């Protein structure tokens, strides 16, 4: 993961594919339960994997991917809508 800390506007305004490439985030799709909206895993080498639930709306993935990246980079972003939450394990 890149050590730079981007501005919130950069995380929210950059097209998602460009943003994920900029921070070298790998994305894999996974069949999942309806309540699962995505996950992030930091590998032992520091690289990041995002798990995208297959078949979910693109807008939901945009929201969750940006929120997960913001959390990983410690960038304050607006709160998620009530029906979503990020949980750290």
PDB file of C-alpha atoms in Angstrom:
ATOM      1  CA  UNK A   1       0.000   0.000   0.000  1.00  0.00           C
ATOM      2  CA  UNK A   2       1.233   3.424  -0.944  1.00  0.00           C
ATOM      3  CA  UNK A   3       2.356   5.548   2.025  1.00  0.00           C
ATOM      4  CA  UNK A   4       0.870   8.760   0.597  1.00  0.00           C
ATOM      5  CA  UNK A   5      -2.282  10.083   2.184  1.00  0.00           C
ATOM      6  CA  UNK A   6      -4.620  11.466  -0.481  1.00  0.00           C
ATOM      7  CA  UNK A   7      -7.136  14.222   0.050  1.00  0.00           C
ATOM      8  CA  UNK A   8     -10.751  13.133   0.618  1.00  0.00           C
ATOM      9  CA  UNK A   9     -11.751  14.785  -2.660  1.00  0.00           C
ATOM     10  CA  UNK A  10      -9.264  12.611  -4.523  1.00  0.00           C
ATOM     11  CA  UNK A  11     -10.755   9.423  -3.045  1.00  0.00           C
ATOM     12  CA  UNK A  12     -14.279  10.558  -3.834  1.00  0.00           C
ATOM     13  CA  UNK A  13     -13.708  12.137  -7.245  1.00  0.00           C
ATOM     14  CA  UNK A  14     -11.226   9.903  -9.053  1.00  0.00           C
ATOM     15  CA  UNK A  15     -12.756   7.158 -11.223  1.00  0.00           C
ATOM     16  CA  UNK A  16     -12.659   3.965  -9.158  1.00  0.00           C
ATOM     17  CA  UNK A  17     -10.558   1.875 -11.590  1.00  0.00           C
ATOM     18  CA  UNK A  18      -7.906   4.632 -11.629  1.00  0.00           C
ATOM     19  CA  UNK A  19      -7.987   4.931  -7.849  1.00  0.00           C
ATOM     20  CA  UNK A  20      -7.566   1.185  -7.300  1.00  0.00           C
ATOM     21  CA  UNK A  21      -4.696   1.096  -9.810  1.00  0.00           C
ATOM     22  CA  UNK A  22      -3.031   4.103  -8.168  1.00  0.00           C
ATOM     23  CA  UNK A  23      -2.895   2.281  -4.843  1.00  0.00           C
ATOM     24  CA  UNK A  24      -2.216  -1.150  -6.396  1.00  0.00           C
ATOM     25  CA  UNK A  25      -5.384  -2.706  -4.971  1.00  0.00           C
ATOM     26  CA  UNK A  26      -6.235  -6.156  -6.354  1.00  0.00           C
ATOM     27  CA  UNK A  27      -9.955  -6.897  -6.713  1.00  0.00           C
ATOM     28  CA  UNK A  28     -11.533 -10.352  -6.809  1.00  0.00           C
ATOM     29  CA  UNK A  29     -15.236 -11.108  -7.206  1.00  0.00           C
ATOM     30  CA  UNK A  30     -16.851 -13.654  -4.893  1.00  0.00           C
ATOM     31  CA  UNK A  31     -20.323 -15.150  -4.703  1.00  0.00           C
ATOM     32  CA  UNK A  32     -21.572 -14.061  -1.293  1.00  0.00           C
ATOM     33  CA  UNK A  33     -24.577 -13.759   0.982  1.00  0.00           C
ATOM     34  CA  UNK A  34     -26.847 -10.751   0.291  1.00  0.00           C
ATOM     35  CA  UNK A  35     -25.655  -8.864   3.397  1.00  0.00           C
ATOM     36  CA  UNK A  36     -21.970  -8.958   2.396  1.00  0.00           C
ATOM     37  CA  UNK A  37     -21.002  -5.752   0.593  1.00  0.00           C
ATOM     38  CA  UNK A  38     -17.248  -6.238   0.306  1.00  0.00           C
ATOM     39  CA  UNK A  39     -14.076  -6.851   2.230  1.00  0.00           C
ATOM     40  CA  UNK A  40     -10.452  -5.788   2.379  1.00  0.00           C
ATOM     41  CA  UNK A  41      -7.410  -7.830   3.284  1.00  0.00           C
ATOM     42  CA  UNK A  42      -3.884  -6.509   3.792  1.00  0.00           C
ATOM     43  CA  UNK A  43      -1.433  -9.235   2.838  1.00  0.00           C
ATOM     44  CA  UNK A  44       1.812  -9.887   4.718  1.00  0.00           C
ATOM     45  CA  UNK A  45       3.759  -8.059   1.973  1.00  0.00           C
ATOM     46  CA  UNK A  46       1.581  -4.959   2.485  1.00  0.00           C
ATOM     47  CA  UNK A  47      -0.400  -5.371  -0.740  1.00  0.00           C
ATOM     48  CA  UNK A  48      -4.171  -5.038  -0.559  1.00  0.00           C
ATOM     49  CA  UNK A  49      -6.951  -7.287  -1.816  1.00  0.00           C
ATOM     50  CA  UNK A  50     -10.548  -6.089  -2.050  1.00  0.00           C
ATOM     51  CA  UNK A  51     -13.252  -8.719  -2.275  1.00  0.00           C
ATOM     52  CA  UNK A  52     -16.206  -7.599  -4.350  1.00  0.00           C
ATOM     53  CA  UNK A  53     -19.474  -9.499  -4.015  1.00  0.00           C
ATOM     54  CA  UNK A  54     -20.549 -10.722  -7.448  1.00  0.00           C
ATOM     55  CA  UNK A  55     -23.874  -9.509  -8.770  1.00  0.00           C
ATOM     56  CA  UNK A  56     -24.233  -6.486  -6.487  1.00  0.00           C
ATOM     57  CA  UNK A  57     -25.064  -3.027  -7.884  1.00  0.00           C
ATOM     58  CA  UNK A  58     -22.146  -1.034  -9.289  1.00  0.00           C
ATOM     59  CA  UNK A  59     -23.093   2.021  -7.189  1.00  0.00           C
ATOM     60  CA  UNK A  60     -22.896  -0.067  -4.010  1.00  0.00           C
ATOM     61  CA  UNK A  61     -19.435  -1.341  -4.965  1.00  0.00           C
ATOM     62  CA  UNK A  62     -18.255   2.220  -5.697  1.00  0.00           C
ATOM     63  CA  UNK A  63     -19.456   3.320  -2.267  1.00  0.00           C
ATOM     64  CA  UNK A  64     -17.908   0.418  -0.368  1.00  0.00           C
ATOM     65  CA  UNK A  65     -14.590   0.331  -2.254  1.00  0.00           C
ATOM     66  CA  UNK A  66     -14.019   4.042  -1.631  1.00  0.00           C
ATOM     67  CA  UNK A  67     -14.984   3.648   2.036  1.00  0.00           C
ATOM     68  CA  UNK A  68     -12.628   0.674   2.487  1.00  0.00           C
ATOM     69  CA  UNK A  69      -9.762   2.506   0.787  1.00  0.00           C
ATOM     70  CA  UNK A  70     -10.397   5.588   2.913  1.00  0.00           C
ATOM     71  CA  UNK A  71     -10.292   3.492   6.067  1.00  0.00           C
ATOM     72  CA  UNK A  72      -7.068   1.749   5.005  1.00  0.00           C
ATOM     73  CA  UNK A  73      -5.400   5.067   4.201  1.00  0.00           C
ATOM     74  CA  UNK A  74      -6.871   6.786   7.285  1.00  0.00           C
ATOM     75  CA  UNK A  75      -8.573   9.452   5.185  1.00  0.00           C
ATOM     76  CA  UNK A  76     -11.692  10.928   6.786  1.00  0.00           C
ATOM     77  CA  UNK A  77     -14.681  10.502   4.476  1.00  0.00           C
ATOM     78  CA  UNK A  78     -18.371  11.284   4.921  1.00  0.00           C
ATOM     79  CA  UNK A  79     -20.289   8.602   6.834  1.00  0.00           C
ATOM     80  CA  UNK A  80     -21.812   5.705   4.928  1.00  0.00           C
ATOM     81  CA  UNK A  81     -25.594   5.555   4.505  1.00  0.00           C
ATOM     82  CA  UNK A  82     -27.329   3.936   7.505  1.00  0.00           C
ATOM     83  CA  UNK A  83     -27.713   0.519   5.921  1.00  0.00           C
ATOM     84  CA  UNK A  84     -23.917   0.134   5.452  1.00  0.00           C
ATOM     85  CA  UNK A  85     -21.052  -0.145   7.892  1.00  0.00           C
ATOM     86  CA  UNK A  86     -17.354  -0.973   7.912  1.00  0.00           C
ATOM     87  CA  UNK A  87     -16.197  -3.500  10.469  1.00  0.00           C
ATOM     88  CA  UNK A  88     -12.541  -4.141  11.286  1.00  0.00           C
ATOM     89  CA  UNK A  89     -11.541  -7.622  12.357  1.00  0.00           C
TER      90      UNK A  89
END
